[in-house]
PDB file of C-alpha atoms and ligand atoms in Angstrom:
ATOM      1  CA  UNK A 871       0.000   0.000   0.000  1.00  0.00           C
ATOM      2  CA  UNK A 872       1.204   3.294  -1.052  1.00  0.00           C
ATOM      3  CA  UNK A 873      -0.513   6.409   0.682  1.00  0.00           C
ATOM      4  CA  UNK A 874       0.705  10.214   0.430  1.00  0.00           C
ATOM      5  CA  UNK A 875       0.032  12.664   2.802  1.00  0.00           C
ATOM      6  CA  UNK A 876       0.035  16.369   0.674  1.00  0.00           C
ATOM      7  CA  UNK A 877      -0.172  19.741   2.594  1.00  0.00           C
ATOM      8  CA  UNK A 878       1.314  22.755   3.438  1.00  0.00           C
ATOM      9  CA  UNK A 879       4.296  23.390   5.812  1.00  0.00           C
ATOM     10  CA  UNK A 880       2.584  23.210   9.657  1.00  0.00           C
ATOM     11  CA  UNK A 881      -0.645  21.451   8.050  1.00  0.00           C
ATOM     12  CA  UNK A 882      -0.104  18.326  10.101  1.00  0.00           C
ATOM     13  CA  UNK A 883       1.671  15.686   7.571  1.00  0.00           C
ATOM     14  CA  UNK A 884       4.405  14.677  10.154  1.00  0.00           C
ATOM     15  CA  UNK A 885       1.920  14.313  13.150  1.00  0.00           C
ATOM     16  CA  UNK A 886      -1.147  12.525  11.333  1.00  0.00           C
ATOM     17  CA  UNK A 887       1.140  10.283   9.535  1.00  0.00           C
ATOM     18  CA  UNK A 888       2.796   8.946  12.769  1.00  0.00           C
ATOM     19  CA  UNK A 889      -0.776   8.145  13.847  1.00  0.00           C
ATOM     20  CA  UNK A 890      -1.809   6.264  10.553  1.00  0.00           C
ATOM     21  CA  UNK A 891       1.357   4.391  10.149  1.00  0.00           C
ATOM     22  CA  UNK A 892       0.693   2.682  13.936  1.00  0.00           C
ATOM     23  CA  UNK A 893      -2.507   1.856  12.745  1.00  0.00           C
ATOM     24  CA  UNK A 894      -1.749   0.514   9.548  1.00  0.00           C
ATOM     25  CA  UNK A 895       1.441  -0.854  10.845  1.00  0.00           C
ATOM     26  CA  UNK A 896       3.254   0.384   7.657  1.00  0.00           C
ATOM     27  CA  UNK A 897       6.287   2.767   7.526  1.00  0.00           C
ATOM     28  CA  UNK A 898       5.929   6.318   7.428  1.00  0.00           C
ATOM     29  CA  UNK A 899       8.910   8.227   5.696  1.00  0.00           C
ATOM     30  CA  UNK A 900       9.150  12.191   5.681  1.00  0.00           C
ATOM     31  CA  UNK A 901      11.331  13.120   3.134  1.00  0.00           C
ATOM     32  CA  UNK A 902      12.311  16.277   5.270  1.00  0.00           C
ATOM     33  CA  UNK A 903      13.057  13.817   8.145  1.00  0.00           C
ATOM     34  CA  UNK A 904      15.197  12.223   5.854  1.00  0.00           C
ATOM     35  CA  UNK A 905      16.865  15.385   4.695  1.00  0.00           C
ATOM     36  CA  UNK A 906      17.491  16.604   8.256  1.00  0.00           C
ATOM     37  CA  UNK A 907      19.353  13.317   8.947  1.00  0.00           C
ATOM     38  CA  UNK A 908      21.783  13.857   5.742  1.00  0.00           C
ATOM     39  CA  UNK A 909      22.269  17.563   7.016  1.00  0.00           C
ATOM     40  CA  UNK A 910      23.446  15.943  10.561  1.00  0.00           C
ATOM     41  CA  UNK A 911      24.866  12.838   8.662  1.00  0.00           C
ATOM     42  CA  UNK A 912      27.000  13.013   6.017  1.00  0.00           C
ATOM     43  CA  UNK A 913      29.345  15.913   4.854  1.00  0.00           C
ATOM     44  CA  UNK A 914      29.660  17.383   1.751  1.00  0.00           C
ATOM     45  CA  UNK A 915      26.036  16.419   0.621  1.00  0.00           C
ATOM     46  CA  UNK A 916      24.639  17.333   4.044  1.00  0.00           C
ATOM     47  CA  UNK A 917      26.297  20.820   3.641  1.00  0.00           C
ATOM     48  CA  UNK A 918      24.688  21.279   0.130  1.00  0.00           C
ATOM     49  CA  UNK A 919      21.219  19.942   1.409  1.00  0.00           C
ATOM     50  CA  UNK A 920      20.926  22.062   4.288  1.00  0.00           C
ATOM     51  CA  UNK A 921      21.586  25.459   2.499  1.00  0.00           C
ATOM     52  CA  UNK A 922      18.083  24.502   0.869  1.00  0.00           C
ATOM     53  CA  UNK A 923      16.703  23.849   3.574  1.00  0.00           C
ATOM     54  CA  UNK A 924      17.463  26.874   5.798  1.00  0.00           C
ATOM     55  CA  UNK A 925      16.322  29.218   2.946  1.00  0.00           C
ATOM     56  CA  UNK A 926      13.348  27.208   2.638  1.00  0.00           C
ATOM     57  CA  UNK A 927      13.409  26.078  -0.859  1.00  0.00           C
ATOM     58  CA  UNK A 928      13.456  22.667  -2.266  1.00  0.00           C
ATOM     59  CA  UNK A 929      15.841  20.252  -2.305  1.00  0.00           C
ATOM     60  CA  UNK A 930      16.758  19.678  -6.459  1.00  0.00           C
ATOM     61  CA  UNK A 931      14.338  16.883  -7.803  1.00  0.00           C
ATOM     62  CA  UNK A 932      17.193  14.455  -8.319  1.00  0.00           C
ATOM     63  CA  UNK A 933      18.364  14.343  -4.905  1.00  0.00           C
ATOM     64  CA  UNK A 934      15.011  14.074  -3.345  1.00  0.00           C
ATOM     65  CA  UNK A 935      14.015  11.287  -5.487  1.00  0.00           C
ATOM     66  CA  UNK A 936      17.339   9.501  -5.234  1.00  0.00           C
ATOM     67  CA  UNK A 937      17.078   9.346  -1.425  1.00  0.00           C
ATOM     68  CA  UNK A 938      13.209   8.201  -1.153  1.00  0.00           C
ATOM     69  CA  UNK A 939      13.597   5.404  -4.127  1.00  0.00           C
ATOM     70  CA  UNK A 940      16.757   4.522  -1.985  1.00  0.00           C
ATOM     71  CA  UNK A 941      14.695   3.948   1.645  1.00  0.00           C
ATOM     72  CA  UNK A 942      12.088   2.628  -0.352  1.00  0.00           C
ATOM     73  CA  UNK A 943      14.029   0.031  -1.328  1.00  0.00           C
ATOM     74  CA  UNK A 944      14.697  -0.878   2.149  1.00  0.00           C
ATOM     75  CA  UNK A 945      12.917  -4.754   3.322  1.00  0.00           C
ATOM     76  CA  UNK A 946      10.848  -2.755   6.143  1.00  0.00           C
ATOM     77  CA  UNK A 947       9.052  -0.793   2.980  1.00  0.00           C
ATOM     78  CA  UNK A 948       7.921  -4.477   1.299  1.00  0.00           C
ATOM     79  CA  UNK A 949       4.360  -3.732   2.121  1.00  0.00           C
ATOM     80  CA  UNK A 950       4.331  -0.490   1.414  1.00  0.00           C
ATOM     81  CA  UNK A 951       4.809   2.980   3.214  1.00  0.00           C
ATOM     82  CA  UNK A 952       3.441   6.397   3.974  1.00  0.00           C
ATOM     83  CA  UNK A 953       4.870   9.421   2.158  1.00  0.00           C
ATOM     84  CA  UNK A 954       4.940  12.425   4.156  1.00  0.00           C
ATOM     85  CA  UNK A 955       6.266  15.422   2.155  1.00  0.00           C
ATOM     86  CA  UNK A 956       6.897  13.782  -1.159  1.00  0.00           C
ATOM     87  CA  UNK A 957       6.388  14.533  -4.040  1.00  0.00           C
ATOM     88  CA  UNK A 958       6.333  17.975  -4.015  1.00  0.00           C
ATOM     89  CA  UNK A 959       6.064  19.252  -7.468  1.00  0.00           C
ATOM     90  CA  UNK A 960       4.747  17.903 -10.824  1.00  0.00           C
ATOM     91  CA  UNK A 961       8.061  16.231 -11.817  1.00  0.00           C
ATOM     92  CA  UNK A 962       8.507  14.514  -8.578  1.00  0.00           C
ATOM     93  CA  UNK A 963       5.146  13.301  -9.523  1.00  0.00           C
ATOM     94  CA  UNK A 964       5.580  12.339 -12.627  1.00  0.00           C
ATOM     95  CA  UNK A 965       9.260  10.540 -11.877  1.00  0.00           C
ATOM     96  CA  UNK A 966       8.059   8.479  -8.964  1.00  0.00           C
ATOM     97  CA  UNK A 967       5.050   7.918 -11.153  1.00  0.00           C
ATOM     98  CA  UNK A 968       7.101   6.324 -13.953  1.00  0.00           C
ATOM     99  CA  UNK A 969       9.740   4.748 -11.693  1.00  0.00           C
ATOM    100  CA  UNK A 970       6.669   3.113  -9.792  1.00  0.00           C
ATOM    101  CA  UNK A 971       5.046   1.805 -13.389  1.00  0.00           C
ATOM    102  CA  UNK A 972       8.239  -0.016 -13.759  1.00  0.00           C
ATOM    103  CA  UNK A 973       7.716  -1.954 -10.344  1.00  0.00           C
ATOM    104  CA  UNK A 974       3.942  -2.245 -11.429  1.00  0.00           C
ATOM    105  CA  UNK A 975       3.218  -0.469  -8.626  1.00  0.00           C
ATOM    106  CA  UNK A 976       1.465   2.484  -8.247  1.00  0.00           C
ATOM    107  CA  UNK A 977      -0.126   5.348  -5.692  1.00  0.00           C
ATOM    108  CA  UNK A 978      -3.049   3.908  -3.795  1.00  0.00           C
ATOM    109  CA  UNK A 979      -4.661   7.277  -2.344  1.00  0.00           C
ATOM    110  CA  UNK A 980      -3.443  11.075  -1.735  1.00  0.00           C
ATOM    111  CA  UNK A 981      -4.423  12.706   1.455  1.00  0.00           C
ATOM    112  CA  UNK A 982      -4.659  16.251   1.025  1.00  0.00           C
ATOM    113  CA  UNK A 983      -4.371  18.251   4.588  1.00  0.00           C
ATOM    114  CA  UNK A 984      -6.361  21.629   4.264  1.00  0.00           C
ATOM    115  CA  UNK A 985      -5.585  24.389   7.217  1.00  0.00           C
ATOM    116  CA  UNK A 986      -5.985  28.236   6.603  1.00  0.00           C
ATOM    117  CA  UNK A 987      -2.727  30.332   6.448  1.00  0.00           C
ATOM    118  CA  UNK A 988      -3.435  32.298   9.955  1.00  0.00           C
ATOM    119  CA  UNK A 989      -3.315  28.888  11.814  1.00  0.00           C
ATOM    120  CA  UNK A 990      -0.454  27.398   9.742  1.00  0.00           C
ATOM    121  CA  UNK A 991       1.575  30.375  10.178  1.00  0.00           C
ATOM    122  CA  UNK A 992       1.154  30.084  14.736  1.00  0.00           C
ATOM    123  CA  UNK A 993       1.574  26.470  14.368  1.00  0.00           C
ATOM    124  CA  UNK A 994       5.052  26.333  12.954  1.00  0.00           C
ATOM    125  CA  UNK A 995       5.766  29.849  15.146  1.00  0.00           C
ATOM    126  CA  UNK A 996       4.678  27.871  18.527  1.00  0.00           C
ATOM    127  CA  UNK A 997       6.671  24.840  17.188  1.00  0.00           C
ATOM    128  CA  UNK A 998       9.795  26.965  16.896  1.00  0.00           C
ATOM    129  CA  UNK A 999       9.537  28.046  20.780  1.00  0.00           C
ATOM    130  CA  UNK A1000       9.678  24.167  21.867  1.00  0.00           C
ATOM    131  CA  UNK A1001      11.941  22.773  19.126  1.00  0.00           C
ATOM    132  CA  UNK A1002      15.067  24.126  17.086  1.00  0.00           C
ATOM    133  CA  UNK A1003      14.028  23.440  13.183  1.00  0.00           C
ATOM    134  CA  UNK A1004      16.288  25.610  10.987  1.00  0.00           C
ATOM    135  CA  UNK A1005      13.364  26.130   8.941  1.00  0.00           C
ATOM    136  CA  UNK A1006      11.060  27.199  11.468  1.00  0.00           C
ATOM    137  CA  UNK A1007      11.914  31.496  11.548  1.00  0.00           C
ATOM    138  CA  UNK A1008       9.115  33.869  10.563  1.00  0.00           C
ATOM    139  CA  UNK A1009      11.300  34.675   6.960  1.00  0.00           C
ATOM    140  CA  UNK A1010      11.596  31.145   6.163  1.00  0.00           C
ATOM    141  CA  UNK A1011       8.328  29.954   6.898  1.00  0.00           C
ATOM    142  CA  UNK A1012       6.943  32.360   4.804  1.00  0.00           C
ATOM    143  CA  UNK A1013       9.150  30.953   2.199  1.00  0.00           C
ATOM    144  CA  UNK A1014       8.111  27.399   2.513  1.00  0.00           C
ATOM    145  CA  UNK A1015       4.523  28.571   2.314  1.00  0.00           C
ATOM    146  CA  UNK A1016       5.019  30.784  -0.960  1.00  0.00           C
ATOM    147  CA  UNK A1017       6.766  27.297  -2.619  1.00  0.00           C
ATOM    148  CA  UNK A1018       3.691  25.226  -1.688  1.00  0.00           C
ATOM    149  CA  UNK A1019       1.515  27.870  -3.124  1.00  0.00           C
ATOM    150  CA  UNK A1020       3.869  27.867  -6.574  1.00  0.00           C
ATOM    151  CA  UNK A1021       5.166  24.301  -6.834  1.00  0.00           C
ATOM    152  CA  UNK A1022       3.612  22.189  -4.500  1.00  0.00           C
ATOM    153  CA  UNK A1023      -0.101  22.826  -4.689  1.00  0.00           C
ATOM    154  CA  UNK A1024      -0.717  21.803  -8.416  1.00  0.00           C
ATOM    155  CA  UNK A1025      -0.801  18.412  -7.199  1.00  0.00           C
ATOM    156  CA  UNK A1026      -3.995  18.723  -6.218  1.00  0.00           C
ATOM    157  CA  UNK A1027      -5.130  18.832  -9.540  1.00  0.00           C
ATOM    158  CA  UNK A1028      -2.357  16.211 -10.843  1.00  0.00           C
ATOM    159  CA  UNK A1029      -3.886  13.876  -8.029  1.00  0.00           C
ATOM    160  CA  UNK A1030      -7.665  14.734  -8.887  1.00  0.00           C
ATOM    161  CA  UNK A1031      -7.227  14.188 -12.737  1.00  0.00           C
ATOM    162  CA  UNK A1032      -5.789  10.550 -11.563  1.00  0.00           C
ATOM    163  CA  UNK A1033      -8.836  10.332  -9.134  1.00  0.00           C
ATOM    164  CA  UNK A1034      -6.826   9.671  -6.603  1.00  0.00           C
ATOM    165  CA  UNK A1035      -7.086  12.608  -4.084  1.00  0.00           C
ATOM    166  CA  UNK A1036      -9.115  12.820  -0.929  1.00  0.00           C
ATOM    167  CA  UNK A1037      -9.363  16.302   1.044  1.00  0.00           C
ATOM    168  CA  UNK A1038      -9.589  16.330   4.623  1.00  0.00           C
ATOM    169  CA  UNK A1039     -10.167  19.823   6.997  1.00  0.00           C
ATOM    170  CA  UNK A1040      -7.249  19.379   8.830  1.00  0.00           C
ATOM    171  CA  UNK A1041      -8.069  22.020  11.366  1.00  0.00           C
ATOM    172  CA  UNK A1042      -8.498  20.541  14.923  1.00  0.00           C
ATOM    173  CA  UNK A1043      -7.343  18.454  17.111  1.00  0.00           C
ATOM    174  CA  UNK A1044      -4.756  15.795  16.064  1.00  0.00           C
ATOM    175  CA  UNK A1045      -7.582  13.108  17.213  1.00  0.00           C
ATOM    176  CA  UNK A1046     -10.398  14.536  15.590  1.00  0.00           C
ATOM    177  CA  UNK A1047      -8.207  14.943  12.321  1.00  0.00           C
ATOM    178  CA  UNK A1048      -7.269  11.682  12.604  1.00  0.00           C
ATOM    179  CA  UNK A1049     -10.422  10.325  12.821  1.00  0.00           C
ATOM    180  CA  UNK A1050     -11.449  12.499   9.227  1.00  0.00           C
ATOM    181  CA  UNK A1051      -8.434  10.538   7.894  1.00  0.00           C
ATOM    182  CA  UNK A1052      -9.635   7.137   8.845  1.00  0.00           C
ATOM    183  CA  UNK A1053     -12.865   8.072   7.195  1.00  0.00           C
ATOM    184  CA  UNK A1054     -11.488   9.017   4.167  1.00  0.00           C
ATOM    185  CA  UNK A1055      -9.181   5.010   3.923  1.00  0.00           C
ATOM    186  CA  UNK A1056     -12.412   3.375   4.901  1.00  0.00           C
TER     187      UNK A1056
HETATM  188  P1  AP5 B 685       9.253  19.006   5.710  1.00  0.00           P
HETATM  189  O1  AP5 B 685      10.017  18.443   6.821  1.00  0.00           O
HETATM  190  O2  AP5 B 685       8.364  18.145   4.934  1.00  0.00           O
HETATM  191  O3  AP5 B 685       8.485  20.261   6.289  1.00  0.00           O
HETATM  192  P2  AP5 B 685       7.160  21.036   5.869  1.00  0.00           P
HETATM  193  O4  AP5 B 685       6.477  20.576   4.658  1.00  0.00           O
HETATM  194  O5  AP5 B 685       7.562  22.468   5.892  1.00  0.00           O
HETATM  195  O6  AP5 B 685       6.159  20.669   6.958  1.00  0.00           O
HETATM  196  P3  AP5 B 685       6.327  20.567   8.536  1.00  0.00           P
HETATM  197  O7  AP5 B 685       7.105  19.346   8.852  1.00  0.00           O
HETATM  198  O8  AP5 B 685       6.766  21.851   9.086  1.00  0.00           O
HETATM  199  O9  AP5 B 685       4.794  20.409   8.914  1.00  0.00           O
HETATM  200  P4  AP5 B 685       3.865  19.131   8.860  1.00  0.00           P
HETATM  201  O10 AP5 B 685       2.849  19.299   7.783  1.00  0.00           O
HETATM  202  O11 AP5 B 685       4.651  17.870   8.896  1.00  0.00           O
HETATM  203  O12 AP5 B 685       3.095  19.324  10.221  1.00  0.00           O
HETATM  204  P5  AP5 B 685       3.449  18.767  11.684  1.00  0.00           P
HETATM  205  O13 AP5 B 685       2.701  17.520  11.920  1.00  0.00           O
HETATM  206  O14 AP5 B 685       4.898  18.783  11.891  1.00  0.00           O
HETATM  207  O15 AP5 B 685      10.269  19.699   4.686  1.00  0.00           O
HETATM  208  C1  AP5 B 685      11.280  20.538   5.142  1.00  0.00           C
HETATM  209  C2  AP5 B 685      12.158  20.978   3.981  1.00  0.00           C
HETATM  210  O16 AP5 B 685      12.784  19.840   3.414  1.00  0.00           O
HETATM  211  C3  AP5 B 685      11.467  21.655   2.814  1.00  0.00           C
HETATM  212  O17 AP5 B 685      11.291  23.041   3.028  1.00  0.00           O
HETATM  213  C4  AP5 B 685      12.437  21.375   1.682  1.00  0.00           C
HETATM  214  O18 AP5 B 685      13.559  22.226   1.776  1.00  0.00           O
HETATM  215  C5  AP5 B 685      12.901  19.972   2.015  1.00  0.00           C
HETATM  216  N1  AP5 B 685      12.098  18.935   1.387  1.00  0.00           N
HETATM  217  C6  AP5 B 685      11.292  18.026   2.005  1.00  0.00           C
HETATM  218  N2  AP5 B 685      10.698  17.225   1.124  1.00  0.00           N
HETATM  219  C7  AP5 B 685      11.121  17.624  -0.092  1.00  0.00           C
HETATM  220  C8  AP5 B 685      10.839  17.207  -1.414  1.00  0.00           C
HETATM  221  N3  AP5 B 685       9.985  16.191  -1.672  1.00  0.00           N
HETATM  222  N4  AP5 B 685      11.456  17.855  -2.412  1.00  0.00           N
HETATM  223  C9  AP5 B 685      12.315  18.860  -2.195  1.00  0.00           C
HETATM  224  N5  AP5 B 685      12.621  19.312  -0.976  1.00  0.00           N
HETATM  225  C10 AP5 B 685      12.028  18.710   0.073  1.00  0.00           C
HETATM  226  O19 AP5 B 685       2.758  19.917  12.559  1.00  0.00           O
HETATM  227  C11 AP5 B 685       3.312  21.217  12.631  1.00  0.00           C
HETATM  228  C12 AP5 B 685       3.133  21.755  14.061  1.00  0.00           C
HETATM  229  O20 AP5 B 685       1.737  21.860  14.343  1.00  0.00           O
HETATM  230  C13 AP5 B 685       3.709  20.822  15.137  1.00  0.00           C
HETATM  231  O21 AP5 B 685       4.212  21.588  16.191  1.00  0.00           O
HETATM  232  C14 AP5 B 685       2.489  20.001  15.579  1.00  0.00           C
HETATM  233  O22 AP5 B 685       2.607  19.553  16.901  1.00  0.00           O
HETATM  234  C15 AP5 B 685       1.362  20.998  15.411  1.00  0.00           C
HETATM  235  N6  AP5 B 685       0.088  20.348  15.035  1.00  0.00           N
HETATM  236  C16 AP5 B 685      -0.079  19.262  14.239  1.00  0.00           C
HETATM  237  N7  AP5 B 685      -1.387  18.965  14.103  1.00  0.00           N
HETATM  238  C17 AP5 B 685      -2.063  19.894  14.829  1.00  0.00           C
HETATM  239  C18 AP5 B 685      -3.452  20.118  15.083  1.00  0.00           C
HETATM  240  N8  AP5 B 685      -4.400  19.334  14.558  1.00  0.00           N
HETATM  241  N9  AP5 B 685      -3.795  21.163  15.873  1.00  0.00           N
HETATM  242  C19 AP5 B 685      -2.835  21.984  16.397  1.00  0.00           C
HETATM  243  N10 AP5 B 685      -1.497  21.819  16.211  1.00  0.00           N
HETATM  244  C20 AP5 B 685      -1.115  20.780  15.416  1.00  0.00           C
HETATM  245 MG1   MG B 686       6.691  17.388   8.836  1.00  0.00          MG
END
């Protein structure tokens, strides 16, 4: 089973997929998680990766996809996994789309997470008093959000067209969005 979580920065993708993959017992892998580890893990790439990162712009298609088909690849992914921040523009989609067909496998269901920019904006701003993302300062999370808006949100429509796309208000508590989600696999 493949499932994608889609949404802005601070819409919930890293907290309601943690909750899903329990349930479903498959493996949920953030692509930003994965990201942050090569920033703290390895040199010369890490160094290149993170200068994205801090300024809030995307990682270069190649790399991104590289790393995913890579953990994908991994035995613990055999029945699947839960894709939290990938893809993020139209030729992700359309590379992990082809490099999928190849496997015969394909995208089971898109999860779109839909919160208004006021709330966004305080969640990531209350996030950066408790943790220490890079990513998290007022300048660069306006970034992020402007590269949703331009890159990112088309997939709704790619995902639509495909028929594969389910929206869910993702405004709420983490159990009542939850809950929406589980509606939506049912
Ligand atoms: P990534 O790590 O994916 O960050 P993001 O998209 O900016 O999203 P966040 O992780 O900030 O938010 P989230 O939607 O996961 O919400 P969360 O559950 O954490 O990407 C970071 C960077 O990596 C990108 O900018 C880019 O540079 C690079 N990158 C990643 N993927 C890439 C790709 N495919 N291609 C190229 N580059 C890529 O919740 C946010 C906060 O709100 C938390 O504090 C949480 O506790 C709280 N919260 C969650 N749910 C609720 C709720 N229901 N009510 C109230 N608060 C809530
Ligand atoms: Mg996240």
């Amino acid at each position: 089973m493949l499932l994608i979580f889609l949404g802005s920065p601070g819409s919930g993708k890293g907290t309601q997929s943690q909750l899903l993959a329990e349930d479903l017992e498959i493996v949920h892998l953030s692509t930003g998680d994965l990201l942050r580890q090569a920033v703290r893990e390895t040199g010369r790439f890490g160094k290149q990766v993170a200068t994205y990162l801090d300024a809030g712009q995307l990682v270069p298609d190649e790399m991104v996809v590289d790393l995913l088909v890579e953990r994908m690849g991994d035995t613990d992914c055999s029945n699947g996994c839960l894709l939290d921040g990938f893809p993020r523009s139209i030729t992700q989609a359309e590379t992990f789309d082809a490099i999928l067909a190849k496997q015969g496998l394909k995208v089971d269901l898109v999860i779109e997470l839909k919160v208004d920019i006021g709330e966004l904006r305080q969640r990531l701003l209350e996030r950066s008093l408790k943790e220490h993302r890079s990513d998290d300062t007022p300048e660069t999370i306006d970034a992020r959000l402007a590269v949703y808006e331009s890159t990112t949100a088309p997939l709704v429509d790619y995902y639509q067209q495909r028929s594969l796309l389910r929206t869910v208000d993702g405004v709420g508590t983490p159990d009542e969005v939850a809950q929406r989600v589980r509606g939506v696999i049912d």
